[in-house]
C-alpha positions as semicolon CSV with decimal commas, in nm:
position;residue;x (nm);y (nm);z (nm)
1;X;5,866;13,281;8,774
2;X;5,728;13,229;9,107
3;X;5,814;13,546;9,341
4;X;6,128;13,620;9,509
5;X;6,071;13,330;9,762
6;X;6,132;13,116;9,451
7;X;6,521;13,188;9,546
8;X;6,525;13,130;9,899
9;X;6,641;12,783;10,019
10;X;6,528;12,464;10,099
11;X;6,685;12,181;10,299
12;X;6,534;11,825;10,235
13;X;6,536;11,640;10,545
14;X;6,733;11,313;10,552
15;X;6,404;11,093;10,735
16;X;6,107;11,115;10,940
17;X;6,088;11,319;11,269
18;X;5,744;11,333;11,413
19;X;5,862;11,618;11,657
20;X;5,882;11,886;11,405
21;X;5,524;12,035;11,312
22;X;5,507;12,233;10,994
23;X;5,517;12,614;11,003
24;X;5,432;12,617;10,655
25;X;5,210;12,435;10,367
26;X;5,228;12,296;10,033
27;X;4,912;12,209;9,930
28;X;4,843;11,906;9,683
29;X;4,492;11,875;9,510
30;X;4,445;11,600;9,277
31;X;4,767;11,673;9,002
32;X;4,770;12,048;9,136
33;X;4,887;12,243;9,388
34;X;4,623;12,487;9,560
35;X;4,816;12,825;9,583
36;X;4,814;13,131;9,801
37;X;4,833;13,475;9,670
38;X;5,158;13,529;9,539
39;X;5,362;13,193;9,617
40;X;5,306;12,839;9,603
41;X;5,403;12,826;9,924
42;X;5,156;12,913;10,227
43;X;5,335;13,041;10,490
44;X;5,033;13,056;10,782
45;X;4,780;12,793;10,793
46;X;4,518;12,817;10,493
47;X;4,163;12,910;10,637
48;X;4,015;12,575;10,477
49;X;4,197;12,388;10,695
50;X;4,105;12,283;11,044
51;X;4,442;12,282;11,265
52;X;4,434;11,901;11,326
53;X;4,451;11,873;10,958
54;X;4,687;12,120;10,899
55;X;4,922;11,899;11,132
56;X;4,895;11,639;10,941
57;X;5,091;11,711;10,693
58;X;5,454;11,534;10,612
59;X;5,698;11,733;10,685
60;X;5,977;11,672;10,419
61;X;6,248;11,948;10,489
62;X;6,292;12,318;10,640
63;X;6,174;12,607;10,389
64;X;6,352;12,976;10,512
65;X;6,476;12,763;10,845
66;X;6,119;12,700;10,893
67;X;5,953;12,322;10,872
68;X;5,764;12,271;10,586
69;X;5,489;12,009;10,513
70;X;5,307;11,897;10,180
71;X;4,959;11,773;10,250
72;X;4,693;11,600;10,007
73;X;4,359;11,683;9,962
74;X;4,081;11,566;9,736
75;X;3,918;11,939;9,797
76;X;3,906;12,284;9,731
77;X;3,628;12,387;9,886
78;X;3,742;12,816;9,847
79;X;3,765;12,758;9,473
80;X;4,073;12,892;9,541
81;X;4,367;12,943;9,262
82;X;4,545;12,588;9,145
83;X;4,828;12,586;8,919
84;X;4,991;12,200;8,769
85;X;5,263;12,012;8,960
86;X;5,450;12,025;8,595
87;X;5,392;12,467;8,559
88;X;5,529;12,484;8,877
89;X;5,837;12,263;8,783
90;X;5,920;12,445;8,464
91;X;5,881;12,811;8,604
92;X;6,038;12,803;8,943
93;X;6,400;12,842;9,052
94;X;6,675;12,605;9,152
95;X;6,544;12,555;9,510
96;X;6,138;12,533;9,438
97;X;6,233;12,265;9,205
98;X;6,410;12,079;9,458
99;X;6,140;12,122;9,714
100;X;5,890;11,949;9,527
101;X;6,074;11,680;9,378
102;X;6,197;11,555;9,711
103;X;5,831;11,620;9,857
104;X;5,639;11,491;9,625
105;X;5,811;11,188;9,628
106;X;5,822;11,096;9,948
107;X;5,473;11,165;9,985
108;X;5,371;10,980;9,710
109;X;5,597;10,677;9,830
110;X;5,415;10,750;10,140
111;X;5,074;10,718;10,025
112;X;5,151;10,427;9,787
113;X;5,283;10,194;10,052
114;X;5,006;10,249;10,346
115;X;4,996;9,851;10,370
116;X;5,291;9,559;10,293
117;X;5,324;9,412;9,972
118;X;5,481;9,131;10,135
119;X;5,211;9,010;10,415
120;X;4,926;9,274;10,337
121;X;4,982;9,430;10,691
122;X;4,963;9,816;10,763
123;X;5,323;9,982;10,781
124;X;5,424;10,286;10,978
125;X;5,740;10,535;10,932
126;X;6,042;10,451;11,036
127;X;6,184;10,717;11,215
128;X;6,544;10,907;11,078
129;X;6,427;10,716;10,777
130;X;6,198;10,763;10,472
131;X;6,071;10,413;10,468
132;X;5,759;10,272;10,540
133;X;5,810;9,954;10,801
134;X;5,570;9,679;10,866
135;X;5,629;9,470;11,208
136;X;5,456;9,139;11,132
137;X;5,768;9,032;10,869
138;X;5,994;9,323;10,946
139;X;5,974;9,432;10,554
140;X;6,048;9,804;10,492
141;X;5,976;10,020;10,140
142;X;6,210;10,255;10,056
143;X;6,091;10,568;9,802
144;X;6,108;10,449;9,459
145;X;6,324;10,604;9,177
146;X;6,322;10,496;8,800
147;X;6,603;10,586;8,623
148;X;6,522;10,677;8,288
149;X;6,787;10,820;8,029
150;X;6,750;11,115;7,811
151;X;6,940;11,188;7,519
152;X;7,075;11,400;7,281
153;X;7,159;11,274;6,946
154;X;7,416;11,464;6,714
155;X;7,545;11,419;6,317
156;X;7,779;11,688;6,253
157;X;7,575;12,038;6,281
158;X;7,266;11,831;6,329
159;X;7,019;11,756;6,610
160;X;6,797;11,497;6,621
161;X;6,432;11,641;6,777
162;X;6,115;11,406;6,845
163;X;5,818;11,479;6,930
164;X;5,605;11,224;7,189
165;X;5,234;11,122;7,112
166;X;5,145;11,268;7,444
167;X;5,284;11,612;7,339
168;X;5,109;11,575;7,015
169;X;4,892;11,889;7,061
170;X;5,190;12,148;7,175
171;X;5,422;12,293;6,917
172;X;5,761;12,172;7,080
173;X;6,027;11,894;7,001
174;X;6,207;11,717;7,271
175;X;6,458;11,443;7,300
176;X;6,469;11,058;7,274
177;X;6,378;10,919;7,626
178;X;6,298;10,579;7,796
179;X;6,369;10,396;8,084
180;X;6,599;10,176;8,202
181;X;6,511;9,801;8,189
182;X;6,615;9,573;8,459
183;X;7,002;9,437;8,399
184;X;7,080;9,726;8,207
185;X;7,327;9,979;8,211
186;X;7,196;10,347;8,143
187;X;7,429;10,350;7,854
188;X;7,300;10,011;7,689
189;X;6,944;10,167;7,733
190;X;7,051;10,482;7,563
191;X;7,146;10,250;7,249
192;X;6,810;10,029;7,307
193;X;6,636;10,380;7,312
194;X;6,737;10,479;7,037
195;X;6,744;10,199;6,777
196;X;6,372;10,140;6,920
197;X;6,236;10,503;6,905
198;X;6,426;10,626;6,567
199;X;6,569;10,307;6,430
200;X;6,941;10,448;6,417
201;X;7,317;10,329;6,543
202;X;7,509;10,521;6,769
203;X;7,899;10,565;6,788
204;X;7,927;10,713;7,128
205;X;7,769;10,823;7,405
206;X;7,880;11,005;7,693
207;X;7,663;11,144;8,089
208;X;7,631;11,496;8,072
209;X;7,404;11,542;8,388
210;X;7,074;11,430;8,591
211;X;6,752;11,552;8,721
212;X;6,466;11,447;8,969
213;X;6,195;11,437;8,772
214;X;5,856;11,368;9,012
215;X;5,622;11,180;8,737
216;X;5,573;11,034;8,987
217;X;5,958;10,880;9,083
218;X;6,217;10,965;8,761
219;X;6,561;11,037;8,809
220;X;6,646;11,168;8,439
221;X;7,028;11,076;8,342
222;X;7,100;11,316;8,049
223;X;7,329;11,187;7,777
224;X;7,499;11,308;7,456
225;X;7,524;11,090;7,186
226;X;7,663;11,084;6,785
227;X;7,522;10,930;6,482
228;X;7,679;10,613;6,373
229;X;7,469;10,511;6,064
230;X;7,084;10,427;5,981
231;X;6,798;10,635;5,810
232;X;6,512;10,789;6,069
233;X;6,240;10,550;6,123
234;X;5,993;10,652;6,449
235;X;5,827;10,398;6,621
236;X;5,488;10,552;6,542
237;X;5,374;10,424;6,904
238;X;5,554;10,657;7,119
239;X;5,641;10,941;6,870
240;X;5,451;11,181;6,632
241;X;5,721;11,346;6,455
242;X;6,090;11,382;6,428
243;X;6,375;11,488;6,199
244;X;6,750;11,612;6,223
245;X;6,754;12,003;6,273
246;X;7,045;12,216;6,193
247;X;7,169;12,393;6,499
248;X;7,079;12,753;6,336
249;X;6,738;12,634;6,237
250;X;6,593;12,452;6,524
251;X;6,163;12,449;6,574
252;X;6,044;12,537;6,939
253;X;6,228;12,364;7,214
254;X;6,145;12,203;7,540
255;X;6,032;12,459;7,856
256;X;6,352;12,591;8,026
257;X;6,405;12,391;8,345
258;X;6,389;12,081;8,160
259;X;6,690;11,860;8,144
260;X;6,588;11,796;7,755
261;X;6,621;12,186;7,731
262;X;6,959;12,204;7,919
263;X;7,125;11,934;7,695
264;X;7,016;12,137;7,414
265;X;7,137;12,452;7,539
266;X;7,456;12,306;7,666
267;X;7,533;12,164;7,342
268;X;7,467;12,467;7,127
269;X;7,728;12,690;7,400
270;X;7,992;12,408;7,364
271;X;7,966;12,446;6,983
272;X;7,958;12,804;6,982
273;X;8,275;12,787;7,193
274;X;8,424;12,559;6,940
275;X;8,356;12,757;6,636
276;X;8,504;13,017;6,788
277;X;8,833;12,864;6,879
278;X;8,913;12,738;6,564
């Protein structure tokens, strides 16, 4: 974990408002974040900043009542300690996790829409808001989010665990995921998902819950799902491995504060519950 701070609370702000300064720093550096001694965030202005640029950065919400600002640099001149956007993520509490979803992503959207993608002209904030506005043809960018789904697939005492190309190297198994294609509902791409990634039929499927997921703009919508009929065949372009795993024999899972990891966990309570009902 991060430190007891990791438990204190954040409040996202709802827009911009250039009259608050920030009190306190979260420092982005390339896909890290540059960290202080024992938290990630820095709550006095980091020596390798000059004040004007320590201003500059976007204030997103209030951390312990105070403002708190995420700034980007393309330096680390100190050498100093860096840790990864996704270590952060998976080892922090409730409220860290919040923090730098929501600031991450309106930074990003921030950075990403500097100029129109209508007329090419530059935009500016819109205050109370977090879009970027341009005034020659009064066309304003919202932050993006991509809903993709996640999901957990069951036959009786079974789970069905991939593992992804791009976690090829680590020892873990995760869950079927994609996103959601334009015209779809997140349940039809759960059943796309599926069929395309493992090549099997599903009976049902039902929302179990969501997370903000900052790569750079998901919002993962976690799903449970049963096995209808079909034999396993991965679509050897997104996945490496995968196989149906009996719940008392399952290989390494997903870090904790992943929504893959919750369903998983969530599932094995409810069935523990169940067997011992009966």
């Amino acid at each position: 974990m991060l430190g007891p701070l990791a438990f204190s609370g954040y409040q996202p702000l709802s827009g911009f408002n250039p009259q608050l300064k920030p009190e306190c720093w979260l420092i982005h550096y390339k896909n890290d974040f540059i960290l202080p001694e024992q938290h990630i965030v820095w709550l006095k202005k980091p020596d390798f900043l000059s004040v004007e640029e320590a201003e500059k950065a976007l204030v997103t919400g209030l951390w312990q009542g105070r403002p708190i600002g995420i700034l980007f640099t393309e330096e680390n001149t100190q050498n100093n300690k860096t840790t990864t956007v996704r270590n952060v993520l998976i080892n922090s509490g409730t409220n860290v996790f919040t923090m730098i979803s929501h600031a991450l992503e309106i930074a990003t959207s921030r950075t990403a829409h500097r100029f129109c993608g209508r007329c090419g002209g530059k935009t500016l904030p819109l205050i109370g808001q977090w879009a970027m506005h341009c005034d020659i043809c009064n066309h304003s960018v919202y932050p993006r989010i991509s809903p993709c789904i996640i999901v957990l697939v069951t036959k009786n005492e079974e789970l069905l665990l991939v593992k992804h190309k791009r976690h090829r190297f680590k020892k873990f198994y995760s869950l079927v995921a994609g996103f959601v294609e334009p015209g779809e509902t997140a349940e039809e791409a759960v059943h796309r998902e599926v069929m395309e990634e493992v090549g099997i039929q599903l009976s049902s499927v039902s929302y179990q819950l969501s997370q903000s997921w900052p790569f750079p703009h998901c919002l993962m919508l976690g799903f449970y799902a049963h096995y209808a009929r079909g034999s396993i065949r991965l679509d050897d372009t997104e996945l490496c491995a995968g196989d149906w795993f009996s719940s008392l024999a399952l290989p390494e899972l997903p870090p904790k504060n992943t929504i893959s990891r919750q369903l998983i966990e969530r599932y094995l309570r409810q069935t523990a519950r169940s067997s011992k009902s009966e």
